[in-house]
Structure formats: C-alpha cells, structure tokens
mmCIF file of C-alpha atoms and ligand atoms in Angstrom:
data_model
loop_
_atom_site.group_PDB
_atom_site.id
_atom_site.type_symbol
_atom_site.label_atom_id
_atom_site.label_comp_id
_atom_site.label_asym_id
_atom_site.label_seq_id
_atom_site.Cartn_x
_atom_site.Cartn_y
_atom_site.Cartn_z
ATOM 1 C CA MET A 24 89.153 87.018 94.309
ATOM 2 C CA LEU A 25 86.439 88.970 92.576
ATOM 3 C CA VAL A 26 85.340 87.828 89.130
ATOM 4 C CA ASP A 27 83.380 90.382 87.102
ATOM 5 C CA LEU A 28 82.177 89.734 83.573
ATOM 6 C CA ASP A 29 83.101 92.327 80.977
ATOM 7 C CA TYR A 30 80.344 94.556 79.477
ATOM 8 C CA PHE A 31 78.001 91.816 80.569
ATOM 9 C CA PHE A 32 74.642 92.444 78.858
ATOM 10 C CA ALA A 33 76.332 93.494 75.629
ATOM 11 C CA GLN A 34 78.695 90.529 75.772
ATOM 12 C CA CYS A 35 75.691 88.219 76.188
ATOM 13 C CA GLU A 36 74.223 89.754 73.034
ATOM 14 C CA GLU A 37 77.488 89.166 71.170
ATOM 15 C CA LYS A 38 77.500 85.582 72.407
ATOM 16 C CA ARG A 39 74.225 84.763 70.706
ATOM 17 C CA ASN A 40 75.033 86.723 67.590
ATOM 18 C CA LEU A 41 78.750 86.671 66.855
ATOM 19 C CA SER A 42 78.307 88.805 63.727
ATOM 20 C CA ILE A 43 77.792 91.970 65.846
ATOM 21 C CA LYS A 44 81.046 91.515 67.743
ATOM 22 C CA ASP A 45 83.110 93.878 65.616
ATOM 23 C CA LYS A 46 80.560 96.702 65.775
ATOM 24 C CA PRO A 47 79.510 99.043 68.565
ATOM 25 C CA VAL A 48 76.775 97.308 70.575
ATOM 26 C CA VAL A 49 74.536 99.357 72.861
ATOM 27 C CA VAL A 50 71.999 97.625 75.109
ATOM 28 C CA CYS A 51 69.121 99.945 75.978
ATOM 29 C CA VAL A 52 66.338 100.201 78.514
ATOM 30 C CA TYR A 53 63.596 101.824 76.456
ATOM 31 C CA SER A 54 61.167 103.701 78.672
ATOM 32 C CA GLY A 55 58.513 103.503 75.966
ATOM 33 C CA ARG A 56 57.443 107.138 76.064
ATOM 34 C CA THR A 57 58.958 107.958 72.699
ATOM 35 C CA GLU A 58 60.861 105.683 70.380
ATOM 36 C CA GLU A 59 64.198 106.943 71.614
ATOM 37 C CA SER A 60 63.507 107.702 75.256
ATOM 38 C CA GLY A 61 65.332 105.644 77.800
ATOM 39 C CA ALA A 62 68.859 104.970 78.988
ATOM 40 C CA VAL A 63 71.871 102.904 78.027
ATOM 41 C CA SER A 64 72.142 99.788 80.163
ATOM 42 C CA THR A 65 75.622 98.948 78.952
ATOM 43 C CA ALA A 66 77.708 98.961 75.799
ATOM 44 C CA ASN A 67 80.568 96.942 74.411
ATOM 45 C CA TYR A 68 84.055 98.411 74.492
ATOM 46 C CA ILE A 69 83.895 99.506 70.851
ATOM 47 C CA ALA A 70 80.862 101.682 71.671
ATOM 48 C CA ARG A 71 82.603 102.875 74.843
ATOM 49 C CA SER A 72 85.513 104.129 72.754
ATOM 50 C CA TYR A 73 83.036 106.665 71.294
ATOM 51 C CA GLY A 74 82.141 107.820 74.803
ATOM 52 C CA VAL A 75 79.017 105.725 75.372
ATOM 53 C CA LYS A 76 78.416 104.798 79.023
ATOM 54 C CA SER A 77 75.909 102.989 81.231
ATOM 55 C CA GLY A 78 73.107 105.305 82.344
ATOM 56 C CA MET A 79 73.505 107.742 79.436
ATOM 57 C CA PRO A 80 70.298 108.784 77.608
ATOM 58 C CA ILE A 81 69.829 106.801 74.409
ATOM 59 C CA TYR A 82 69.623 109.926 72.218
ATOM 60 C CA GLN A 83 73.017 111.006 73.538
ATOM 61 C CA ALA A 84 74.541 107.616 72.687
ATOM 62 C CA LYS A 85 73.003 107.873 69.208
ATOM 63 C CA LYS A 86 74.600 111.282 68.758
ATOM 64 C CA LYS A 87 78.016 109.964 69.735
ATOM 65 C CA LEU A 88 77.660 107.140 67.229
ATOM 66 C CA GLU A 89 75.996 109.243 64.543
ATOM 67 C CA ASN A 90 77.936 108.067 61.515
ATOM 68 C CA VAL A 91 78.883 104.647 62.800
ATOM 69 C CA GLU A 92 77.060 101.421 62.062
ATOM 70 C CA THR A 93 75.825 100.527 65.539
ATOM 71 C CA ILE A 94 73.726 97.734 66.970
ATOM 72 C CA PHE A 95 71.120 99.034 69.418
ATOM 73 C CA LEU A 96 69.274 96.295 71.298
ATOM 74 C CA PRO A 97 66.642 96.223 74.052
ATOM 75 C CA VAL A 98 67.532 94.538 77.351
ATOM 76 C CA ASP A 99 66.600 90.867 77.638
ATOM 77 C CA TYR A 100 66.976 90.155 81.352
ATOM 78 C CA ASP A 101 65.706 86.566 81.119
ATOM 79 C CA TYR A 102 68.490 85.691 78.745
ATOM 80 C CA TYR A 103 71.167 87.448 80.824
ATOM 81 C CA GLU A 104 69.909 85.647 83.943
ATOM 82 C CA LYS A 105 70.280 82.355 82.134
ATOM 83 C CA VAL A 106 73.841 83.124 81.043
ATOM 84 C CA SER A 107 74.601 84.384 84.554
ATOM 85 C CA GLY A 108 73.428 81.053 85.968
ATOM 86 C CA GLU A 109 75.811 79.197 83.662
ATOM 87 C CA VAL A 110 78.680 81.494 84.648
ATOM 88 C CA MET A 111 78.037 81.097 88.388
ATOM 89 C CA ARG A 112 77.767 77.344 88.074
ATOM 90 C CA ILE A 113 81.283 77.249 86.629
ATOM 91 C CA LEU A 114 82.725 79.807 89.062
ATOM 92 C CA ARG A 115 81.504 78.103 92.206
ATOM 93 C CA GLN A 116 83.516 74.994 91.332
ATOM 94 C CA PHE A 117 86.686 77.018 91.839
ATOM 95 C CA ALA A 118 85.867 78.365 95.297
ATOM 96 C CA ASP A 119 86.144 77.198 98.911
ATOM 97 C CA LEU A 120 83.427 79.737 99.646
ATOM 98 C CA PHE A 121 81.355 81.415 97.004
ATOM 99 C CA GLU A 122 79.283 84.587 97.101
ATOM 100 C CA GLN A 123 77.461 85.955 94.090
ATOM 101 C CA VAL A 124 77.058 89.707 94.479
ATOM 102 C CA GLY A 125 75.371 90.803 91.293
ATOM 103 C CA ILE A 126 74.171 89.381 88.016
ATOM 104 C CA ASP A 127 77.714 89.379 86.643
ATOM 105 C CA GLU A 128 80.078 89.153 89.588
ATOM 106 C CA ALA A 129 81.050 86.940 92.478
ATOM 107 C CA PHE A 130 83.585 86.704 95.268
ATOM 108 C CA LEU A 131 85.537 83.472 95.543
ATOM 109 C CA ASP A 132 87.406 82.672 98.732
ATOM 110 C CA VAL A 133 90.267 80.505 97.484
ATOM 111 C CA THR A 134 92.462 80.684 100.576
ATOM 112 C CA LEU A 135 92.313 76.972 101.354
ATOM 113 C CA ARG A 136 92.863 75.583 97.898
ATOM 114 C CA THR A 137 95.813 77.898 97.291
ATOM 115 C CA ASN A 138 97.234 77.562 100.796
ATOM 116 C CA GLY A 139 97.073 81.343 100.906
ATOM 117 C CA ARG A 140 99.658 81.644 98.103
ATOM 118 C CA PHE A 141 99.115 84.459 95.646
ATOM 119 C CA GLN A 142 100.989 82.725 92.840
ATOM 120 C CA ALA A 143 98.629 79.749 93.098
ATOM 121 C CA ALA A 144 95.663 82.131 93.189
ATOM 122 C CA LYS A 145 96.915 83.809 90.057
ATOM 123 C CA GLU A 146 97.164 80.484 88.254
ATOM 124 C CA LEU A 147 93.669 79.596 89.456
ATOM 125 C CA ALA A 148 92.371 82.918 88.121
ATOM 126 C CA GLU A 149 93.942 82.159 84.745
ATOM 127 C CA ARG A 150 92.246 78.777 84.728
ATOM 128 C CA ILE A 151 88.911 80.400 85.526
ATOM 129 C CA LYS A 152 89.348 82.858 82.670
ATOM 130 C CA ASN A 153 90.202 80.035 80.277
ATOM 131 C CA GLU A 154 87.263 77.977 81.459
ATOM 132 C CA LEU A 155 84.717 80.774 80.975
ATOM 133 C CA LYS A 156 86.196 81.438 77.569
ATOM 134 C CA ALA A 157 86.191 77.792 76.488
ATOM 135 C CA GLN A 158 82.796 76.811 77.879
ATOM 136 C CA LEU A 159 80.791 79.988 77.357
ATOM 137 C CA GLY A 160 82.917 82.172 75.080
ATOM 138 C CA LEU A 161 82.877 84.968 77.668
ATOM 139 C CA THR A 162 85.621 87.206 79.020
ATOM 140 C CA CYS A 163 85.873 88.527 82.543
ATOM 141 C CA SER A 164 88.161 90.597 84.705
ATOM 142 C CA ILE A 165 89.546 89.185 87.918
ATOM 143 C CA GLY A 166 91.046 90.872 90.936
ATOM 144 C CA VAL A 167 92.983 88.903 93.529
ATOM 145 C CA GLY A 168 93.793 90.331 96.932
ATOM 146 C CA PRO A 169 94.095 89.667 100.649
ATOM 147 C CA ASN A 170 90.447 90.679 101.179
ATOM 148 C CA LYS A 171 87.220 91.461 99.332
ATOM 149 C CA LEU A 172 87.782 95.202 99.092
ATOM 150 C CA VAL A 173 91.221 94.892 97.516
ATOM 151 C CA ALA A 174 90.007 92.129 95.174
ATOM 152 C CA LYS A 175 87.134 94.330 93.993
ATOM 153 C CA VAL A 176 89.302 97.380 93.366
ATOM 154 C CA ALA A 177 91.910 95.194 91.654
ATOM 155 C CA ALA A 178 89.268 93.684 89.335
ATOM 156 C CA ASP A 179 88.348 97.170 88.140
ATOM 157 C CA GLN A 180 91.982 97.998 87.384
ATOM 158 C CA ASN A 181 92.469 96.234 84.050
ATOM 159 C CA LYS A 182 89.299 95.919 82.036
ATOM 160 C CA PRO A 183 88.300 94.164 79.864
ATOM 161 C CA ASP A 184 89.824 90.680 80.094
ATOM 162 C CA GLY A 185 92.086 91.723 82.951
ATOM 163 C CA LEU A 186 93.822 89.944 85.795
ATOM 164 C CA THR A 187 95.274 91.985 88.620
ATOM 165 C CA VAL A 188 96.898 90.420 91.655
ATOM 166 C CA ILE A 189 97.620 92.622 94.653
ATOM 167 C CA GLU A 190 99.542 90.929 97.418
ATOM 168 C CA ALA A 191 99.209 92.134 100.992
ATOM 169 C CA ASP A 192 102.587 93.900 100.871
ATOM 170 C CA ASN A 193 101.595 95.798 97.755
ATOM 171 C CA VAL A 194 98.225 97.139 98.847
ATOM 172 C CA GLU A 195 99.457 100.541 99.987
ATOM 173 C CA HIS A 196 101.528 101.065 96.842
ATOM 174 C CA PHE A 197 98.587 100.053 94.654
ATOM 175 C CA PHE A 198 95.919 101.990 96.554
ATOM 176 C CA SER A 199 97.492 105.330 97.317
ATOM 177 C CA PRO A 200 97.560 106.855 93.787
ATOM 178 C CA LEU A 201 94.007 105.747 92.890
ATOM 179 C CA ASN A 202 91.194 108.279 92.704
ATOM 180 C CA VAL A 203 88.955 108.038 95.769
ATOM 181 C CA GLU A 204 85.911 107.062 93.718
ATOM 182 C CA ARG A 205 87.584 103.738 93.007
ATOM 183 C CA LEU A 206 86.804 102.726 96.604
ATOM 184 C CA VAL A 207 83.623 100.773 97.164
ATOM 185 C CA GLY A 208 81.129 103.183 98.753
ATOM 186 C CA VAL A 209 82.483 106.411 97.263
ATOM 187 C CA GLY A 210 79.946 107.691 94.760
ATOM 188 C CA THR A 211 79.695 111.043 92.976
ATOM 189 C CA ILE A 212 78.414 113.016 95.971
ATOM 190 C CA THR A 213 80.972 111.630 98.400
ATOM 191 C CA ARG A 214 83.736 112.155 95.863
ATOM 192 C CA GLU A 215 82.786 115.816 95.431
ATOM 193 C CA LYS A 216 82.633 116.284 99.181
ATOM 194 C CA MET A 217 86.052 114.677 99.567
ATOM 195 C CA GLN A 218 87.507 116.778 96.753
ATOM 196 C CA SER A 219 86.296 119.913 98.507
ATOM 197 C CA MET A 220 88.243 118.697 101.547
ATOM 198 C CA GLY A 221 91.352 118.299 99.402
ATOM 199 C CA ILE A 222 91.072 114.503 99.254
ATOM 200 C CA MET A 223 91.723 113.418 95.674
ATOM 201 C CA THR A 224 93.425 110.061 96.008
ATOM 202 C CA VAL A 225 93.012 107.059 98.245
ATOM 203 C CA GLY A 226 96.393 107.996 99.728
ATOM 204 C CA ASP A 227 95.038 111.443 100.639
ATOM 205 C CA LEU A 228 92.114 109.738 102.337
ATOM 206 C CA ALA A 229 94.381 107.319 104.198
ATOM 207 C CA ARG A 230 96.358 110.233 105.645
ATOM 208 C CA TYR A 231 93.308 112.324 106.493
ATOM 209 C CA ASP A 232 92.381 112.892 110.108
ATOM 210 C CA THR A 233 89.985 110.106 111.140
ATOM 211 C CA GLN A 234 88.177 112.317 113.632
ATOM 212 C CA LYS A 235 87.373 114.836 110.885
ATOM 213 C CA LEU A 236 86.187 112.063 108.567
ATOM 214 C CA MET A 237 83.828 110.886 111.298
ATOM 215 C CA GLU A 238 82.530 114.414 111.822
ATOM 216 C CA THR A 239 81.863 114.848 108.114
ATOM 217 C CA PHE A 240 80.479 111.451 107.145
ATOM 218 C CA GLY A 241 79.236 110.100 110.456
ATOM 219 C CA LYS A 242 81.017 107.663 112.737
ATOM 220 C CA MET A 243 80.358 104.444 110.814
ATOM 221 C CA LEU A 244 81.246 105.759 107.375
ATOM 222 C CA GLY A 245 84.157 107.801 108.682
ATOM 223 C CA ILE A 246 85.748 104.702 110.160
ATOM 224 C CA TYR A 247 84.905 102.707 107.052
ATOM 225 C CA PHE A 248 86.593 105.252 104.757
ATOM 226 C CA HIS A 249 89.626 105.407 107.015
ATOM 227 C CA ASN A 250 90.038 101.627 106.969
ATOM 228 C CA ALA A 251 89.120 101.187 103.317
ATOM 229 C CA ALA A 252 91.740 103.731 102.284
ATOM 230 C CA GLN A 253 94.391 101.486 103.888
ATOM 231 C CA GLY A 254 92.944 98.491 102.041
ATOM 232 C CA MET A 255 91.630 97.069 105.298
ATOM 233 C CA ASP A 256 88.540 94.889 105.172
ATOM 234 C CA ASN A 257 87.481 91.938 107.302
ATOM 235 C CA GLU A 258 84.257 90.959 105.570
ATOM 236 C CA PRO A 259 84.153 87.207 105.002
ATOM 237 C CA VAL A 260 83.000 85.702 101.718
ATOM 238 C CA LYS A 261 79.521 84.631 102.708
ATOM 239 C CA GLU A 262 78.304 81.371 101.283
ATOM 240 C CA ARG A 263 74.566 81.637 100.796
ATOM 241 C CA THR A 264 71.825 80.078 98.767
ATOM 242 C CA GLU A 265 70.396 82.628 96.400
ATOM 243 C CA THR A 266 67.050 81.124 97.131
ATOM 244 C CA GLU A 267 65.405 80.239 100.419
ATOM 245 C CA SER A 268 63.546 77.472 98.666
ATOM 246 C CA LEU A 269 63.488 75.637 95.375
ATOM 247 C CA SER A 270 60.382 74.424 93.631
ATOM 248 C CA ARG A 271 59.179 72.878 90.402
ATOM 249 C CA ILE A 272 55.639 72.757 89.156
ATOM 250 C CA ALA A 273 53.996 71.104 86.147
ATOM 251 C CA THR A 274 50.589 70.585 84.556
ATOM 252 C CA LEU A 275 49.197 67.062 84.506
ATOM 253 C CA LYS A 276 48.166 65.508 81.185
ATOM 254 C CA LYS A 277 44.664 65.153 82.646
ATOM 255 C CA ASP A 278 43.074 66.149 85.934
ATOM 256 C CA SER A 279 43.609 63.414 88.490
ATOM 257 C CA ARG A 280 43.560 62.344 92.131
ATOM 258 C CA ASP A 281 45.399 59.090 91.505
ATOM 259 C CA THR A 282 48.645 59.158 93.482
ATOM 260 C CA ASP A 283 50.436 56.769 91.115
ATOM 261 C CA PHE A 284 49.545 58.850 88.078
ATOM 262 C CA ILE A 285 50.510 62.057 89.862
ATOM 263 C CA MET A 286 53.786 60.548 91.065
ATOM 264 C CA GLU A 287 54.817 59.759 87.480
ATOM 265 C CA LYS A 288 54.927 63.488 86.750
ATOM 266 C CA THR A 289 56.141 64.458 90.197
ATOM 267 C CA GLU A 290 59.089 62.053 90.144
ATOM 268 C CA GLN A 291 60.432 64.019 87.192
ATOM 269 C CA LEU A 292 60.116 67.231 89.184
ATOM 270 C CA CYS A 293 61.931 65.630 92.115
ATOM 271 C CA THR A 294 64.734 64.547 89.814
ATOM 272 C CA GLU A 295 65.066 68.085 88.441
ATOM 273 C CA LEU A 296 65.202 69.516 91.944
ATOM 274 C CA HIS A 297 67.720 66.899 92.937
ATOM 275 C CA VAL A 298 70.033 67.878 90.077
ATOM 276 C CA ALA A 299 69.766 71.500 91.204
ATOM 277 C CA ILE A 300 70.604 70.804 94.843
ATOM 278 C CA VAL A 301 73.478 68.461 94.075
ATOM 279 C CA ASP A 302 74.833 71.139 91.771
ATOM 280 C CA GLN A 303 74.558 73.840 94.413
ATOM 281 C CA LYS A 304 75.732 71.496 97.166
ATOM 282 C CA VAL A 305 72.701 72.148 99.333
ATOM 283 C CA SER A 306 70.572 69.953 101.550
ATOM 284 C CA PHE A 307 66.927 70.440 102.424
ATOM 285 C CA LYS A 308 65.110 69.873 105.673
ATOM 286 C CA THR A 309 61.584 70.741 104.650
ATOM 287 C CA ILE A 310 59.772 69.142 101.771
ATOM 288 C CA GLY A 311 56.399 70.088 100.437
ATOM 289 C CA ILE A 312 53.895 69.637 97.664
ATOM 290 C CA ILE A 313 51.939 72.265 95.775
ATOM 291 C CA VAL A 314 48.570 71.340 94.296
ATOM 292 C CA ILE A 315 46.341 73.391 92.055
ATOM 293 C CA LEU A 316 42.957 71.716 91.918
ATOM 294 C CA ASN A 317 40.490 71.656 89.052
ATOM 295 C CA ASP A 318 38.545 74.461 90.732
ATOM 296 C CA MET A 319 41.781 76.489 90.416
ATOM 297 C CA SER A 320 42.278 76.704 94.162
ATOM 298 C CA SER A 321 45.880 76.414 95.236
ATOM 299 C CA HIS A 322 47.104 74.327 98.176
ATOM 300 C CA SER A 323 50.326 73.297 99.786
ATOM 301 C CA LYS A 324 51.388 70.802 102.379
ATOM 302 C CA SER A 325 54.810 70.200 103.854
ATOM 303 C CA ARG A 326 56.748 68.384 106.501
ATOM 304 C CA THR A 327 60.076 69.013 108.161
ATOM 305 C CA LEU A 328 62.529 66.168 108.518
ATOM 306 C CA GLU A 329 64.673 65.347 111.501
ATOM 307 C CA ASN A 330 67.913 66.058 109.634
ATOM 308 C CA PRO A 331 68.867 67.840 106.418
ATOM 309 C CA THR A 332 69.297 65.527 103.442
ATOM 310 C CA ASP A 333 69.903 65.647 99.727
ATOM 311 C CA SER A 334 68.470 62.205 99.059
ATOM 312 C CA LEU A 335 66.264 61.829 95.998
ATOM 313 C CA GLN A 336 64.652 58.761 97.548
ATOM 314 C CA THR A 337 63.656 60.688 100.686
ATOM 315 C CA MET A 338 62.259 63.413 98.516
ATOM 316 C CA LYS A 339 60.104 61.033 96.495
ATOM 317 C CA GLU A 340 58.846 59.036 99.493
ATOM 318 C CA ASN A 341 57.779 62.127 101.391
ATOM 319 C CA VAL A 342 56.148 63.656 98.354
ATOM 320 C CA ARG A 343 54.119 60.495 97.773
ATOM 321 C CA ASP A 344 53.022 60.458 101.442
ATOM 322 C CA LEU A 345 52.016 64.082 101.279
ATOM 323 C CA PHE A 346 49.907 63.515 98.165
ATOM 324 C CA LYS A 347 48.173 60.558 99.839
ATOM 325 C CA GLN A 348 47.379 62.676 102.880
ATOM 326 C CA PHE A 349 46.262 65.538 100.706
ATOM 327 C CA PHE A 350 43.766 63.504 98.677
ATOM 328 C CA ASP A 351 42.364 62.027 101.895
ATOM 329 C CA GLU A 352 41.148 65.502 102.631
ATOM 330 C CA THR A 353 39.614 66.531 99.332
ATOM 331 C CA MET A 354 37.268 65.094 96.727
ATOM 332 C CA LEU A 355 38.569 67.305 93.926
ATOM 333 C CA GLU A 356 41.147 66.473 91.250
ATOM 334 C CA ALA A 357 44.533 68.079 90.728
ATOM 335 C CA ARG A 358 45.308 70.041 87.578
ATOM 336 C CA ARG A 359 48.845 71.166 88.386
ATOM 337 C CA VAL A 360 51.251 69.671 90.899
ATOM 338 C CA GLY A 361 54.555 70.826 92.287
ATOM 339 C CA VAL A 362 57.334 69.990 94.692
ATOM 340 C CA LYS A 363 59.028 72.490 96.950
ATOM 341 C CA ILE A 364 62.035 72.085 99.200
ATOM 342 C CA SER A 365 63.030 74.676 101.763
ATOM 343 C CA ASN A 366 65.098 75.094 104.906
ATOM 344 C CA LEU A 367 68.107 74.766 102.631
ATOM 345 C CA SER A 368 71.603 74.527 104.008
ATOM 346 C CA HIS A 369 74.991 74.228 102.452
ATOM 347 C CA GLU A 370 76.884 71.038 102.965
ATOM 348 C CA LYS A 371 79.247 71.175 105.868
ATOM 349 C CA GLU A 372 82.309 70.403 103.736
ATOM 350 C CA SER A 373 83.563 73.953 103.272
ATOM 351 C CA GLN A 374 82.742 74.913 106.843
ATOM 352 C CA ARG A 375 84.641 71.979 108.227
ATOM 353 C CA GLN A 376 87.648 72.823 106.101
ATOM 354 C CA LEU A 377 87.448 76.432 107.173
ATOM 355 C CA THR A 378 87.246 75.578 110.855
ATOM 356 C CA SER A 379 90.277 73.329 110.661
ATOM 357 C CA PHE A 380 92.094 76.011 108.687
ATOM 358 C CA ILE A 381 91.419 78.622 111.358
ATOM 359 C CA GLN A 382 92.465 76.180 114.068
ATOM 360 C CA ARG A 383 95.679 75.324 112.247
ATOM 361 C CA ASN A 384 96.523 78.966 111.842
ATOM 362 C CA THR A 385 95.748 80.147 115.340
ATOM 363 C CA ASP A 386 97.621 77.367 117.161
HETATM 364 N N1 DCP B 25 73.803 97.787 84.346
HETATM 365 C C1 DCP B 25 72.747 98.627 84.011
HETATM 366 N N2 DCP B 25 72.803 99.973 84.305
HETATM 367 C C2 DCP B 25 73.886 100.489 84.939
HETATM 368 C C3 DCP B 25 74.956 99.660 85.292
HETATM 369 C C4 DCP B 25 74.892 98.295 84.967
HETATM 370 O O1 DCP B 25 71.752 98.167 83.440
HETATM 371 N N3 DCP B 25 73.932 101.809 85.209
HETATM 372 C C5 DCP B 25 73.728 96.363 83.962
HETATM 373 C C6 DCP B 25 74.304 96.158 82.591
HETATM 374 C C7 DCP B 25 75.672 95.582 82.838
HETATM 375 C C8 DCP B 25 75.464 94.808 84.133
HETATM 376 O O2 DCP B 25 74.488 95.544 84.851
HETATM 377 O O3 DCP B 25 76.109 94.757 81.782
HETATM 378 C C9 DCP B 25 76.729 94.647 84.935
HETATM 379 O O4 DCP B 25 77.193 95.917 85.347
HETATM 380 P P1 DCP B 25 78.718 96.286 85.437
HETATM 381 O O5 DCP B 25 78.813 97.501 86.278
HETATM 382 O O6 DCP B 25 79.524 95.112 85.848
HETATM 383 O O7 DCP B 25 79.108 96.751 83.959
HETATM 384 P P2 DCP B 25 79.431 95.908 82.664
HETATM 385 O O8 DCP B 25 79.557 94.455 82.941
HETATM 386 O O9 DCP B 25 78.445 96.276 81.603
HETATM 387 O O10 DCP B 25 80.804 96.517 82.203
HETATM 388 P P3 DCP B 25 82.285 96.272 82.800
HETATM 389 O O11 DCP B 25 83.050 95.647 81.683
HETATM 390 O O12 DCP B 25 82.773 97.638 83.111
HETATM 391 O O13 DCP B 25 82.152 95.409 84.004
HETATM 392 CA CA1 CA B 26 80.844 93.678 84.648
HETATM 393 CA CA1 CA B 27 79.465 93.937 87.880
#
C-alpha cells in the first residue's frame, strides 16, 4: 500500500493551530525579492476549491482568494520534518517492509501480515487511518494494490481522506479510463506528446504499439510505459535506513579530559541513540566518538565490531575505550563530545520472514 498525507504542509499548519482549519490555508515559499514574490508550496482543500494549486505564483493565489479571509503562511520545513518523523514512526509499525519515498508518503509491503488478502489489507489501511487520526490528528489517503505502481495510482484516486483498494483482477478495469498523466513518470511534456499520438487514457497507452512507444520515448521508457499501462510493476518495497549513520553530540558543562566526567554526558547520548535504533529496528557495526577540543579542532575515532549489534552496553563500553585511547594521544581538553554509529543494518526479522514466504510460495 501507499500512504500519502493529505495537503501535508498545510495540514501540519492546521495541526498546530486548529483555529485556521475552517479557512483557506496557503503555505508559501517566499523568494524574498518582493513581498509577494514566490510560489505556493501547497494549500488546504478549502483554498484548492478556489483554484489554488502547488507551484502557482503567490500573487495568482491571492487574486483567486481576493475577497476571502485566507491564511497565508511561510514554509517551516523543520516543523514538517518533525511531524513527518512522527508519521513514519507510526506507519512502519504496520509494515513487513517499509519504504519512505517523500516527506509525506511511504510504501508498506503488507503481504505477509495479510496473507496476501486484500480484505485484510483494507482493514489494516483503515486501522492506519484511525491511528494517524487518533495519535496525530492527521488525515491521509491510502491506495492498496498488487504492486507499488497500482497502490500509488490508487492512493491518488480519492483525496483527501481516501481509501482505494484495487485487487489484481480489477487493475485493467480501474486503469484503462484514467488519463495518462495519472501514471507515475508521465509529466506535462510526455502527456502532450502522447496526446499528439492520440493517447489520452491509460487504456489507449496499453493498446498502443510497443515498438512505436520505444521509438518515440527510447527503449527503456517505451517498455516502462507499455508495462505501466497494464498496471505491471515488479519493484520491491525496499527497506532502507534513511541515514547511513546516526550521531548525537553535546557540549560539556566544562572543558575536560576526564573519561568518567565525559562518560556521564556521553552515556546520555548513547541512550538516545539506542532509543532511535531500537525504534528503527537497526543494528550498528561501527561505533565512533566525535571530539571537539578546546582549541576548536574536531576529531573522530571509530572501531568496527565483529558482528552487528544493538546493545547499549556494547555501545557504552566501546565509547569509553575510544575516549581513553583518544586522550592518550592528546594533552588538550574536550569542549564538545559526540557518539556516532554507522554501518547500520536492518534486523533480519523481515528478511527471514520474506525468504520463508517466497519459499512457501514457490514450492
Ligand atoms: N510540495 C511543494 N511544492 C510542490 C509540490 C509539493 O512544496 N510543487 C510540498 C508541499 C506538500 C508536500 O510537498 O504538502 C507533499 O506533496 P504532495 O504532492 O503529496 O501534495 P500535498 O500533500 O500538499 O497534497 P495532496 O493532498 O494532494 O497529497
Ligand atoms: Ca500528500
Ligand atoms: Ca506526497
């Protein structure tokens, strides 16, 4: 399934200020040249009903909302990132495999936990919607399908607060009347090109001569369009850590080279990191320290373990060792200290389940 949050930036703004919810809300990227120059990032559905869209110049949005009391706000990416983190943390609990694809959307492979049953997937999607609503007060639209492409197109079908389930047998029926631009990878230019070839709908594209598609769009894209138009897609949901490494850094109360004093602060950092990795179900193989000395020079030191682990104890022990080694080599004192873990890997749980699933189903 694909879960996509509705009018995300604007919904985040409504979340922290409920009183604007019943008014048009337009989130803007001000370019700063003049007071009104810049573009609309997104708008809530009330503003959209006046014709406001993402990417539109701000002055144009103002014109459309001329006599309407409207809330115009500047983008606050830090805040949206924070809300996004909370959303993803909830979503990943519902997935066998989880892949965030943008600030406000993620693919969830739920094949195992639903035994491949669409009815169970639909119920799961309803639970996810309820959970996001209850915990964060946010609405989303979910598409469920036999693959990522169909799930994505389905999610766009009923917005906002939608849930669209397309079973394998229904893909052709669902896809063929849609406009071609609904397909992932068909933008304005491609759509115009296709229209000039008489291809208006996904069905038109599905019936179009593959050879000619390849001649027009190149081999790779031609084949992609041909397959996509039939709702065919074999891309797996790719579990990945958003970050290659995780680190925490803090300033000491006073400059120091005393390992015990430094460890007091650093143990807290280790605990924070540990919460993060347990939450994301990742293990680390490399552990390191970061030291900024009182001459402001910055240093790091790390070691790689035999096997990946998520043990807090291992983290602390290695960090202490590394600090000891580090201060053997310098006479200076530390001002800021940090801990960094890298070589992250996801726990084998989901992979093991997946392997046994594939084996079961190919016997
Ligand atoms: N965004 C942007 N400029 C764009 C498109 C999007 O700044 N041209 C930002 C603001 C959106 C966020 O990315 O809130 C997510 O983009 P979506 O395409 O998912 O759009 P929305 O979530 O805003 O609306 P929808 O309800 O259609 O998903
Ligand atoms: Ca969205
Ligand atoms: Ca999105």
